[in-house]
Coordinates of C-alpha atoms in Angstrom, one line a residue:
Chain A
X1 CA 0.0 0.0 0.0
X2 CA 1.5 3.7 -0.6
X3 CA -0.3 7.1 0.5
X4 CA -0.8 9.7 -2.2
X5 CA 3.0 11.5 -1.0
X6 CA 4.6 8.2 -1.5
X7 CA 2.7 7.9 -5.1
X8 CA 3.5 11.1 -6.1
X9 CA 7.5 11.0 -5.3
X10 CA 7.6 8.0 -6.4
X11 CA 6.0 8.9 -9.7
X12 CA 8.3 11.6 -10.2
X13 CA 11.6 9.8 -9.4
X14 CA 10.9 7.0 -11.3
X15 CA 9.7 8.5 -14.6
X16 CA 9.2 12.1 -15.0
X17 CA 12.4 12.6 -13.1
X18 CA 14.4 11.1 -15.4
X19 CA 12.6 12.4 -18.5
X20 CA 13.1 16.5 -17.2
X21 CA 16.5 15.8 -16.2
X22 CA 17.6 14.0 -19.4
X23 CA 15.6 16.2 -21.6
X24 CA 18.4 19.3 -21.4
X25 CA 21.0 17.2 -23.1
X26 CA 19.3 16.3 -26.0
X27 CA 17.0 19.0 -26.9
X28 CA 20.1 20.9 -28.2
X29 CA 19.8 18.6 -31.2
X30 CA 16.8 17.7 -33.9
X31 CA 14.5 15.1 -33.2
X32 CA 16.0 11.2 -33.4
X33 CA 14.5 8.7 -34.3
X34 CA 14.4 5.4 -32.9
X35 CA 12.3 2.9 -34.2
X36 CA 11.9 -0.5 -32.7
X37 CA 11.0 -3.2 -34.8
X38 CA 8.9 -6.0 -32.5
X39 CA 6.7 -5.4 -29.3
X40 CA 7.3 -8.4 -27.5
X41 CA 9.5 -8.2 -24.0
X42 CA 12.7 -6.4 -25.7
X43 CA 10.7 -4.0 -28.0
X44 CA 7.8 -2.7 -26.0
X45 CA 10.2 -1.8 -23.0
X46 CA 12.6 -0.7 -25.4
X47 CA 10.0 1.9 -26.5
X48 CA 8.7 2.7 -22.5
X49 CA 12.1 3.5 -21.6
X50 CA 12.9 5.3 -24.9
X51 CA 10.2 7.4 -24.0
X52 CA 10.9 7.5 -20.4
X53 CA 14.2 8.8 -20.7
X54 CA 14.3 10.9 -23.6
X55 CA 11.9 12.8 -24.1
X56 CA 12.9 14.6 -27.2
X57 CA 14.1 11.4 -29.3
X58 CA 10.9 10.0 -31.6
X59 CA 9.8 7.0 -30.2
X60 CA 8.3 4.4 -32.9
X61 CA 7.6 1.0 -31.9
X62 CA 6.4 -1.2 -35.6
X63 CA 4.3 -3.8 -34.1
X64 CA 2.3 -6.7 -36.5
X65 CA -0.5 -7.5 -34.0
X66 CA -2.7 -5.1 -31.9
X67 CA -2.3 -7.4 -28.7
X68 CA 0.3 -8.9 -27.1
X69 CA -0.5 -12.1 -25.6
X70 CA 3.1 -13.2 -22.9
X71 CA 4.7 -16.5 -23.5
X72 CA 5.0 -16.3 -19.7
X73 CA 2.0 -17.7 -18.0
X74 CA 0.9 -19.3 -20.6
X75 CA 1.7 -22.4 -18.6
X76 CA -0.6 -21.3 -15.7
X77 CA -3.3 -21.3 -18.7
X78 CA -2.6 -25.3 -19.0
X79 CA -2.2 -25.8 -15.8
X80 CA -5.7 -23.6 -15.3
X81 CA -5.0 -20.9 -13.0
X82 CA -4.6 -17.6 -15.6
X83 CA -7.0 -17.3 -18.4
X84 CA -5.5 -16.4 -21.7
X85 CA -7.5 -12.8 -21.4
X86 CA -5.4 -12.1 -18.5
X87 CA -1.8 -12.6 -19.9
X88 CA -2.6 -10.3 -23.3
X89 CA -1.8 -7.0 -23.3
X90 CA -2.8 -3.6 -25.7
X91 CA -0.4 -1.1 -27.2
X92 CA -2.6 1.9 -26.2
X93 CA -0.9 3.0 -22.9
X94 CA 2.3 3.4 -24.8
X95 CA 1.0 5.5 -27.3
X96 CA -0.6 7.1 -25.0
X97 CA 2.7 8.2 -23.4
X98 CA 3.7 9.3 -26.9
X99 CA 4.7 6.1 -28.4
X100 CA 4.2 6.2 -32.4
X101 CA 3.0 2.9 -32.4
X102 CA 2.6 1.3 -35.9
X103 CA 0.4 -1.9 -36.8
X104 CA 2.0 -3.4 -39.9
X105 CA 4.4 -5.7 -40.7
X106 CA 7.8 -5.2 -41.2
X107 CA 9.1 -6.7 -44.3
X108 CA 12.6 -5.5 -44.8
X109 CA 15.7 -3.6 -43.6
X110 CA 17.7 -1.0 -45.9
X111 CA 20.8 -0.7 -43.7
X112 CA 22.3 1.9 -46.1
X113 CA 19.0 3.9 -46.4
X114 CA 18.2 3.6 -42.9
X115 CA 14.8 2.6 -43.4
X116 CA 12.1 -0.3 -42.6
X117 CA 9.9 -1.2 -45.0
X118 CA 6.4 -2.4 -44.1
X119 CA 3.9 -4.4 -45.9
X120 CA 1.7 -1.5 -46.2
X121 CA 3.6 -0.2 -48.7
X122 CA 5.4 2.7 -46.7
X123 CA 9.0 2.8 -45.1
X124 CA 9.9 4.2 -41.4
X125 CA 12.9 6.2 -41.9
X126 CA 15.4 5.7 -38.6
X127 CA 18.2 7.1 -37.5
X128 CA 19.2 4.1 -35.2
X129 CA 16.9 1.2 -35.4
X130 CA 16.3 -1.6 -32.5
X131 CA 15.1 -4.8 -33.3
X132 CA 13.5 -7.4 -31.3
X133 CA 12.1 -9.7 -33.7
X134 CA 11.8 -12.8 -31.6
X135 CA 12.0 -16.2 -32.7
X136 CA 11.2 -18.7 -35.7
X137 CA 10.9 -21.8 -35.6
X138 CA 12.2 -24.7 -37.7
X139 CA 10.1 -26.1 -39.4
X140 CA 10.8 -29.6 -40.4
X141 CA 14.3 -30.1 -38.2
X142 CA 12.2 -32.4 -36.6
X143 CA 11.3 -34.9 -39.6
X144 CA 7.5 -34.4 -40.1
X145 CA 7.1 -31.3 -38.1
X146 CA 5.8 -28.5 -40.4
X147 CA 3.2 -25.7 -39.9
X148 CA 0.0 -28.1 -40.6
X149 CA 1.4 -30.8 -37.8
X150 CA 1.3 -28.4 -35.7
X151 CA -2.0 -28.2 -35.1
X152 CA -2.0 -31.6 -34.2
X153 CA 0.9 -31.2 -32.1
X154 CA 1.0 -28.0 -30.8
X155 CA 4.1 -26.4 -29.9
X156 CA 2.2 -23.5 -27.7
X157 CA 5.7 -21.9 -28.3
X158 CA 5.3 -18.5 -30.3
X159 CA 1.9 -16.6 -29.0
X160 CA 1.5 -15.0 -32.4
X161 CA 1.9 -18.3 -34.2
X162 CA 0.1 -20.2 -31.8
X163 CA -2.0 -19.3 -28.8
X164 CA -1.6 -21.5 -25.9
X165 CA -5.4 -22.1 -26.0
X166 CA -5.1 -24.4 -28.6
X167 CA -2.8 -27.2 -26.3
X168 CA -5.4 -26.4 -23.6
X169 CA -8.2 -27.4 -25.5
X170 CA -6.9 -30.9 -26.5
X171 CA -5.7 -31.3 -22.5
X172 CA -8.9 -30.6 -21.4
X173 CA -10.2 -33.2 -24.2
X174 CA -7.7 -35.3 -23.1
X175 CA -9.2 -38.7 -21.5
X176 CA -7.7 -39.5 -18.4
X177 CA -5.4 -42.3 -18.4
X178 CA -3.9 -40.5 -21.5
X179 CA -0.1 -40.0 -22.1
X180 CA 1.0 -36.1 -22.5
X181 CA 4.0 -36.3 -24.4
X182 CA 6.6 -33.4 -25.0
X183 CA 9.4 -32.6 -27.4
X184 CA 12.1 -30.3 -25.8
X185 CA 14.6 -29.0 -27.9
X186 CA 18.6 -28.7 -27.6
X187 CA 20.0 -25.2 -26.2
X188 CA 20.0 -22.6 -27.4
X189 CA 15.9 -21.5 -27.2
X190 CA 13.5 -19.3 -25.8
X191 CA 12.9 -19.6 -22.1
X192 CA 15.2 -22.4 -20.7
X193 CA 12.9 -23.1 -17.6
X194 CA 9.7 -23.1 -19.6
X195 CA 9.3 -26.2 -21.0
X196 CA 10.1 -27.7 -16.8
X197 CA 7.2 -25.3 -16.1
X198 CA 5.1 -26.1 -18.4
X199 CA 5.5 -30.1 -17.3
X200 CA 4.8 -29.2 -13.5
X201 CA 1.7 -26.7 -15.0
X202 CA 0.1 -30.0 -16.9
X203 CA 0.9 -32.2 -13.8
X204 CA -0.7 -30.3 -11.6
X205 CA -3.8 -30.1 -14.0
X206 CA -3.8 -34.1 -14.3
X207 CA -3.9 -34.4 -10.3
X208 CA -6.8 -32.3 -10.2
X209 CA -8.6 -33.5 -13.5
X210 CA -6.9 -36.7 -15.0
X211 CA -4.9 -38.2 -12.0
X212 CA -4.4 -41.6 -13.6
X213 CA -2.8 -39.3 -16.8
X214 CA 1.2 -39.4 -17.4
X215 CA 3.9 -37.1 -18.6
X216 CA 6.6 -38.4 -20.9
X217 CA 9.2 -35.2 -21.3
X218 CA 11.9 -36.5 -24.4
X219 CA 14.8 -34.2 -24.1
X220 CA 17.3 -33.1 -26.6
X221 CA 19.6 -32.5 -23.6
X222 CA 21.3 -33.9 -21.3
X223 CA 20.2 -31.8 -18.1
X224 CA 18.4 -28.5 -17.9
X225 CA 17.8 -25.0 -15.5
X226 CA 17.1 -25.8 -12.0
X227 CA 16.5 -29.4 -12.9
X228 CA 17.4 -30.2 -9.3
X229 CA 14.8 -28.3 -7.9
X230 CA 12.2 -29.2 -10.9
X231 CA 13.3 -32.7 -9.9
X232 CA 12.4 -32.4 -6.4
X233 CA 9.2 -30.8 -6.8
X234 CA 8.0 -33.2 -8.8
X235 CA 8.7 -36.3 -6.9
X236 CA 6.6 -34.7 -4.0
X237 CA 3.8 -33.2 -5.3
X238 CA 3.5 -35.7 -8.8
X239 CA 5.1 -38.8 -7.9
X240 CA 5.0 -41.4 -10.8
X241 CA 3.5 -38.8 -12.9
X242 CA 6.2 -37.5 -14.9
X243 CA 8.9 -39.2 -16.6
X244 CA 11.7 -37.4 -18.1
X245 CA 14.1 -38.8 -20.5
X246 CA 17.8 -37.1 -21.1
X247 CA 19.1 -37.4 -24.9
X248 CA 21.7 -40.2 -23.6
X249 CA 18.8 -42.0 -22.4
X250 CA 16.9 -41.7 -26.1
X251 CA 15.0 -38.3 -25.5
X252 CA 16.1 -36.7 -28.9
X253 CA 12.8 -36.9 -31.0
X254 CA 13.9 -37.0 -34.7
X255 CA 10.5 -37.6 -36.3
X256 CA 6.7 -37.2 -35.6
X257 CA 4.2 -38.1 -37.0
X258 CA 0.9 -35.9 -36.4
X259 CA -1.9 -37.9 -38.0
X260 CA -0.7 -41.3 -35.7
X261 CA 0.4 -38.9 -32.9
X262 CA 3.9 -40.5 -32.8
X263 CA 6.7 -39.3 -31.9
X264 CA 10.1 -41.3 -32.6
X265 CA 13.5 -40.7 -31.2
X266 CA 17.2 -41.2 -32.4
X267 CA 17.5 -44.8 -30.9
X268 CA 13.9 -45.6 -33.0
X269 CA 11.7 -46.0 -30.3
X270 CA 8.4 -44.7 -31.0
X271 CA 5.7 -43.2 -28.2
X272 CA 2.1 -42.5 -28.7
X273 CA 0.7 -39.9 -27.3
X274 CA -2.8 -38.7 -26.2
X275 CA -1.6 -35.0 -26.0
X276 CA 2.0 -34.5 -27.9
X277 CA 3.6 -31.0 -27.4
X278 CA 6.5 -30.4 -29.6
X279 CA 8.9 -27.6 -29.1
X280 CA 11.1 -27.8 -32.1
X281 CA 14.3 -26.3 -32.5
X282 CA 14.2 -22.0 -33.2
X283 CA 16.3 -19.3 -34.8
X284 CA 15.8 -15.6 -35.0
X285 CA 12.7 -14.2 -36.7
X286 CA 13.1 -13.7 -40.7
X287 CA 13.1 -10.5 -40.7
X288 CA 17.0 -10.6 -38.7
X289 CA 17.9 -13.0 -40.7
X290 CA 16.5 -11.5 -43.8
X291 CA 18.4 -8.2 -42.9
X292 CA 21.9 -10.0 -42.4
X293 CA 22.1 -10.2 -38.9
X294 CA 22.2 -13.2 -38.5
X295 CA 25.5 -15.8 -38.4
X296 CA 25.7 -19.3 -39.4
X297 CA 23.7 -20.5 -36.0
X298 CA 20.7 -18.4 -37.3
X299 CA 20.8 -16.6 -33.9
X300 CA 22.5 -12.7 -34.5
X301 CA 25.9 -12.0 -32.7
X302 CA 25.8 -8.4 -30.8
X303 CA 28.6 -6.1 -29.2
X304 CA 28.5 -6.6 -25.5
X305 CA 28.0 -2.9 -24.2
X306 CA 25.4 -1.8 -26.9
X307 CA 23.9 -4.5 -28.5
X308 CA 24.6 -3.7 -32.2
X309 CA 25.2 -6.0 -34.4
X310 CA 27.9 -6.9 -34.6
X311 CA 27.4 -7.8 -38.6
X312 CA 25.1 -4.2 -39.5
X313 CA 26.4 -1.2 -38.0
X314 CA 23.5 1.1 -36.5
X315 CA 21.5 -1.8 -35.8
X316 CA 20.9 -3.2 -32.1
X317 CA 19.6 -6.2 -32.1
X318 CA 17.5 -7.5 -28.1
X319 CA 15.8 -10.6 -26.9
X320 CA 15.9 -13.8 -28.0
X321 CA 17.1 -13.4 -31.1
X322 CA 20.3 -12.7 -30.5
X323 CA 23.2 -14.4 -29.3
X324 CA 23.9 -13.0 -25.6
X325 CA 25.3 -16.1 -23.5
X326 CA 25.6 -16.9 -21.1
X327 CA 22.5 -14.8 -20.6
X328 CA 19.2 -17.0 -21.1
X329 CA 16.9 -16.2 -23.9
X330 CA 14.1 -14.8 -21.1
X331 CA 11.9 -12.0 -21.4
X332 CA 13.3 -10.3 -18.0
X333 CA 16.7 -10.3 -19.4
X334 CA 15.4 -8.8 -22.6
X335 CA 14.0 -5.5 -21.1
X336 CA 17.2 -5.2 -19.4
X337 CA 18.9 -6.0 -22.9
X338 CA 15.9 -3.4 -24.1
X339 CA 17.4 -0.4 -21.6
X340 CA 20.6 -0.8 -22.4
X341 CA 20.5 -0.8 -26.3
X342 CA 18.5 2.6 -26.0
X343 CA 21.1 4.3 -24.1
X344 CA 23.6 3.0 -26.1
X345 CA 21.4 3.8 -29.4
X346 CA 21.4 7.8 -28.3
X347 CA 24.4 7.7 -27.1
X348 CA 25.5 6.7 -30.7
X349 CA 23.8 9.7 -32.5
X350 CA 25.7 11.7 -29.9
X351 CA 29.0 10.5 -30.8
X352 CA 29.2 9.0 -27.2
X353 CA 30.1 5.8 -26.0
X354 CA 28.0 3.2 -24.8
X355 CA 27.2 3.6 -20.8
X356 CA 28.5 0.8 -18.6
X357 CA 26.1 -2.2 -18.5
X358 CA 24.8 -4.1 -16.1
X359 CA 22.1 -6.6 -17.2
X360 CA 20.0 -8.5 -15.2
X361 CA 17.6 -11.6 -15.1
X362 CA 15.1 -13.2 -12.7
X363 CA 12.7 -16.4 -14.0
X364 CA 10.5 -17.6 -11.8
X365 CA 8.7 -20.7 -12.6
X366 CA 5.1 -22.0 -11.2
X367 CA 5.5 -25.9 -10.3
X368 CA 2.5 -26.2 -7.9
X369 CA 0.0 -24.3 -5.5
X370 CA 2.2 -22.0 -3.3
X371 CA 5.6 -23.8 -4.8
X372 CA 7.6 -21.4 -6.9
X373 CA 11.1 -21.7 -8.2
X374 CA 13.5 -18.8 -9.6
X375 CA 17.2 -18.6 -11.2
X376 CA 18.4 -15.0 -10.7
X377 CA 21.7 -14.0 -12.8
X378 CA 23.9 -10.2 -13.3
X379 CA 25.5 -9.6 -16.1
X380 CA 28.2 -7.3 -17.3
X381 CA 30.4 -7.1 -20.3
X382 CA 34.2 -7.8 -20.1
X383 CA 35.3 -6.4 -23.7
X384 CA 33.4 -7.9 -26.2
X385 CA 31.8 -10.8 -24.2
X386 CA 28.9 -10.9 -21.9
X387 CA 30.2 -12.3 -18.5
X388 CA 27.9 -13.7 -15.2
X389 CA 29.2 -11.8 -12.3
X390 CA 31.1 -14.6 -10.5
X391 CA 29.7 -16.1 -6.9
X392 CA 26.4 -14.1 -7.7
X393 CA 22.8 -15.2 -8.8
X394 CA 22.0 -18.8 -8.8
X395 CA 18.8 -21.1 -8.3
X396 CA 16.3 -21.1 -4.8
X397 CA 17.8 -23.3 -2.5
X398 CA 17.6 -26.7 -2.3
X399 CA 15.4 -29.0 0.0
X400 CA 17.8 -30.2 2.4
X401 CA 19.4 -26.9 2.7
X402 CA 16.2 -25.8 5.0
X403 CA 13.6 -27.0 7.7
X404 CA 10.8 -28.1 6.7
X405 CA 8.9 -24.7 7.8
X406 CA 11.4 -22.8 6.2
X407 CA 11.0 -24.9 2.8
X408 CA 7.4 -24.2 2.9
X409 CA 7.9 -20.8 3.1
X410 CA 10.5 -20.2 0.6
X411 CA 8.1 -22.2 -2.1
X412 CA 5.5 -20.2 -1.2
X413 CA 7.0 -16.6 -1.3
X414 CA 8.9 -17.6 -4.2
X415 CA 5.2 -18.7 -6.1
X416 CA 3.9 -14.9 -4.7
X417 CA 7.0 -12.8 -5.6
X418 CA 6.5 -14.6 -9.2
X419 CA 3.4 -13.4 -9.4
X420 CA 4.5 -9.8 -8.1
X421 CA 7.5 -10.3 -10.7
X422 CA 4.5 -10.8 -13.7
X423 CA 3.0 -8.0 -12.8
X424 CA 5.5 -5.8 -12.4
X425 CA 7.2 -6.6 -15.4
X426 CA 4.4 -6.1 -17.9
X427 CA 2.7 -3.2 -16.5
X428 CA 6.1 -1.7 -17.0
X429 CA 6.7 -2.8 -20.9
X430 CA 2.9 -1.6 -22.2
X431 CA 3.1 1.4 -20.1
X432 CA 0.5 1.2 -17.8
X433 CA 2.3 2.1 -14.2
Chain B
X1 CA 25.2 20.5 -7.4
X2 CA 24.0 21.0 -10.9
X3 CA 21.0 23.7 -9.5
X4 CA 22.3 26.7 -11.7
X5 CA 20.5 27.4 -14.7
X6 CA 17.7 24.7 -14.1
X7 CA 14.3 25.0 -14.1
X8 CA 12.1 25.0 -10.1
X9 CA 10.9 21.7 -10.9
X10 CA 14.1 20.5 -12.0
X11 CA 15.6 21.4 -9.3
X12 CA 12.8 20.4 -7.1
X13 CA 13.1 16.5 -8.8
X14 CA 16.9 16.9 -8.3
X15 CA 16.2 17.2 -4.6
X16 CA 13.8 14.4 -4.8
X17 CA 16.0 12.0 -6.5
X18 CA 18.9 13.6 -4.1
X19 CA 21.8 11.7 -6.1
X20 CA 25.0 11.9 -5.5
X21 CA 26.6 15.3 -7.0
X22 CA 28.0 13.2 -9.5
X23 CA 25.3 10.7 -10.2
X24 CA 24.0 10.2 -14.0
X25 CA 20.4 9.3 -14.2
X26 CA 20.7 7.4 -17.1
X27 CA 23.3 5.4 -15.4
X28 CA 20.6 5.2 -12.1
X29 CA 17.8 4.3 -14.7
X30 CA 19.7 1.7 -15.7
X31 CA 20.8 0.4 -13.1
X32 CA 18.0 0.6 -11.1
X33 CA 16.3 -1.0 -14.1
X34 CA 16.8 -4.7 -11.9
X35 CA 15.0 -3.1 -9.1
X36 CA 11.8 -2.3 -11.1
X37 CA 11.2 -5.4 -12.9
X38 CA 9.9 -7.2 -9.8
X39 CA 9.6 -4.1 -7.1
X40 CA 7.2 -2.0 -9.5
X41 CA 7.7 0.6 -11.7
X42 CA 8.5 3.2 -9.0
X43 CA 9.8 0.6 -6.6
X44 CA 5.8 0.7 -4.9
X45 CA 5.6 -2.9 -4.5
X46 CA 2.9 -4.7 -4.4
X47 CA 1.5 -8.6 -5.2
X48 CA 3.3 -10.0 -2.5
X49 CA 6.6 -7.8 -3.3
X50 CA 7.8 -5.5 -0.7
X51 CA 8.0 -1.4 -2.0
X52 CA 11.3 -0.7 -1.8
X53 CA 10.7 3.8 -2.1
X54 CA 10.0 6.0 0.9
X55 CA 10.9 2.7 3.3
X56 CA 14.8 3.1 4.2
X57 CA 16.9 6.1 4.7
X58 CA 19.8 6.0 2.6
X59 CA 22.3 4.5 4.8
X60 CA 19.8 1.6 5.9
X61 CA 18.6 1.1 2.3
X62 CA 22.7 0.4 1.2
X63 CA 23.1 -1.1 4.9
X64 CA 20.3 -3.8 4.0
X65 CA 21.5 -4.2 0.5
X66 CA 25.3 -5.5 1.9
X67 CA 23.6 -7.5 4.4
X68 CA 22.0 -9.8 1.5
X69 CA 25.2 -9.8 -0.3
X70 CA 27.5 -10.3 2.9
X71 CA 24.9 -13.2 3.9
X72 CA 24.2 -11.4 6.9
X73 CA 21.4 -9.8 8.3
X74 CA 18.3 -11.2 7.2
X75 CA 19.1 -14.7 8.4
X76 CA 16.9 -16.5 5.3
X77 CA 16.5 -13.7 2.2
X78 CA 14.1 -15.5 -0.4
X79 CA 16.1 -14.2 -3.5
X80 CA 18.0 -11.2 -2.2
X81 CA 21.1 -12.6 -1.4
X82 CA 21.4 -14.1 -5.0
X83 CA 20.5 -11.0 -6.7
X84 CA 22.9 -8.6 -4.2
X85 CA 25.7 -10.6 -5.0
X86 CA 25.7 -9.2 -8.5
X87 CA 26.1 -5.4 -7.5
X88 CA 28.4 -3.4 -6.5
X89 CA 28.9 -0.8 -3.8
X90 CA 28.3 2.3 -5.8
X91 CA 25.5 0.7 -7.8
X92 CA 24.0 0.2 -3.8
X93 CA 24.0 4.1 -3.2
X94 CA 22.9 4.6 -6.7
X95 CA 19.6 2.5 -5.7
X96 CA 19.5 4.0 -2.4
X97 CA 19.5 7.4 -3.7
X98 CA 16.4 6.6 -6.1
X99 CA 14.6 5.1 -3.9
X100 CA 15.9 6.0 -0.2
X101 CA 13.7 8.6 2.1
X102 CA 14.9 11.8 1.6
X103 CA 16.1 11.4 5.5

């Protein structure tokens, strides 16, 4: 709770504050402009704190869709405790805040004309352009696996593509005594915790719905983020529920096929499922790699204090698409990515040098009632390379490391401050606190 | 301090923020940027995250901050102690002076 006084200060230091104090240095010049391609986690808080922070730079944020719906808590969707209305979002507080927003597509990227063309027709001049394009994903690296399968197989990956609805639905449909069976791609992909999230979410669904219903997880990998934790959780609240299968143990699925609802691994074994989920392997959105910044890896490499590319000069590139290890591909770290390409961006057209970063990620994941999970990391560059601070961040601590009481309460908190986290976070990005 | 030339409501927000005579708010937006994600926009709080503005003086607010990093203090931090091991000292007073009382 905060009194008006609090509200008010607060208010001013946190935005206005920065925005009249900033606003001296660059109203000297004409009016930049940045334009943001993508309004996911990188590109709509790239554009808040654009706006934010400098106030006389023209803010344009090129958006496809009118709403936004989060690939976080999408899981809580399956697992049935968020509806899908709840985790979309609108441009409109942004562009209320002076945001240009623009509803088209982007098509293209002249690098020498410093220009986006959109499939209206028209073309947003820039004078320093930040993309946040998001992901692809590969269609047919997993034999059998093309747009059309997946709507047998949903990947409930890519919001836009996909709404998460569509792997509720056939859950729901689901008879119990079923097998849910998931494909879980190789590093590196978008949101390393959330496929382990999205196995507690449908677990704790089947105890409630379809309790004689079983998870099969195939894994690319040979381990995963807070797999320890995930590990624990599960054997207490879902025992004999959930079966996951490392790549040395046969988890890599190399073929599917949606109309039998198989799914085959390296080794040949084939599984059936009631439910199958594949999340295939992903690469930057088209548009990156369209505009050549993307490498070999299809992922784009960036400079380490700015987040250009470091293959199109005047180009930043945030989020998942690009390659910023040993960061995660998370949409925390991506607003953090987000403020830091900005300032580095104006910076740029002021013949400045970037300003010292320090990024920063929390990911909390849901894995029961009251039983949440997080892996916090800081980041800072050492020359060209992103570096983890050493002896910082790290995963919640692990069972035997408290009492009992203690345990209870960490899970708990850690399943509120998530919730505080989701909040927080998005109100921030679409500009609506 | 920077006060010459500035406008009454700059300088007013300069006293409110109160940063250090040689603090860059860009570099405090920034770096408080890891403060906001989960401690509101303004550092208000709320869904079961504690507001973090108006609640410390300075010197507790960098005080408390050490004490997660050290490991001491707060004898079980939830995710504090994780996150605090990834700043520095001058990043601490940089927070505090965003989001510290004035007194």
């Amino acid at each position: 709770m905060t009194g008006p006084t609090l509200t008010r200060r607060a208010a001013l230091a946190g935005t206005a504050g920065l925005a009249a104090l900033a606003a001296p240095r660059v109203r000297a010049q004409t009016a930049a402009r940045i334009v943001i391609v993508g309004g996911g986690f990188g590109g709509a808080s790239a554009a808040r704190f654009a706006r934010d922070a400098f106030p006389d730079v023209e803010v344009t944020l090129v958006e496809r869709a009118r709403s936004f719906t989060t690939c976080p808590y999408g899981n809580l969707v399956l697992g049935g405790t968020r509806r899908i209305e709840q985790i979309t979002f609108t441009y409109d507080a942004l562009a209320r805040r002076g945001v240009r927003v623009v509803h088209d597509d982007a098509v293209a990227v002249d690098p020498q004309a410093r220009g986006v063309r959109l499939a209206g027709g028209t073309t947003v001049p820039y004078d320093r352009l930040i993309m946040s394009p998001g992901i692809d994903l590969r269609w047919g690296a997993i034999e059998g696996y093309t747009e059309a399968a997946a709507e047998r197989m949903p990947h409930g990956w890519v919001p836009s593509l996909q709404p998460i609805t569509v792997l509720e639905r056939q859950l729901r449909e689901m008879p119990d005594g079923g097998t849910f069976v998931m494909a879980i791609p190789d590093n590196p992909f978008r949101c390393p915790p959330g496929p382990y999230e999205r196995i507690s979410m449908v677990a704790q669904y089947f105890k409630r719905a379809k309790p004689r219903s079983k998870i099969l997880a195939l894994d690319s990998k040979g381990g995963f983020s807070k797999q320890p934790l995930f590990m624990e959780a599960w054997a207490e609240l879902y025992p004999g529920m959930i079966e996951w299968v490392s790549a040395s143990n046969d988890g890599k699925v190399m073929k599917v096929d949606p109309q039998a609802l198989t799914l085959t691994t390296e080794f040949g074994q084939v599984h059936r499922a009631a439910v199958a989920n594949v999340i295939p392997p992903q690469m930057a959105a088209k548009i990156a790699r369209d505009a050549g910044l993307a490498n070999q890896s299809g992922w784009c490499p960036v400079r380490a204090r700015s987040f250009e590319s470091a293959q199109v000069p005047g180009i930043h590139v945030i989020g998942d698409a690009s390659i910023a290890a040993p960061m995660p591909k998370s949409g925390y770290v991506a607003s953090t990515h987000a403020r830091q390409a900005v300032a580095a961006a104006v910076a740029a057209l002021r013949g400045q040098e970037p300003p010292d970063p320090v990024y920063f990620n929390t990911c909390y994941s849901h894995v029961g009632p009251d039983y949440g999970i997080s892996i916090v990391g800081t980041y800072r560059a050492d020359g060209d390379r992103f570096v983890e601070v050493p002896n910082s961040g790290g995963i919640s601590p692990r069972n035997e490391t408290m009492t009992p009481e203690r345990r209870a309460e960490q899970r708990r908190l850690e399943a509120l401050y998530a919730d505080g986290w989701y909040e927080s976070l998005t109100r921030q990005m679409f500009g609506l606190s | 301090m920077p006060g010459q030339g500035l406008t009454a409501t700059a300088i007013a927000l300069l006293g409110l923020l109160a940063a250090p005579a040689a603090a860059d708010p860009l570099r405090t937006a920034l770096v408080t940027g890891g403060c906001t994600g989960c401690h509101g926009q303004s550092g208000e709080g709320g869904n079961g995250v504690p507001a973090i503005a108006g609640t410390k003086s300075r010197a507790d607010f960098i005080a408390t901050m050490q004490a997660f990093r050290e490991g001491k203090g707060n004898p079980q931090p939830t995710v504090m102690d994780r996150i605090a091991r990834g700043y520095t000292d001058e990043e601490f007073a940089l927070m505090a002076a965003h989001f510290a009382r004035a007194n």
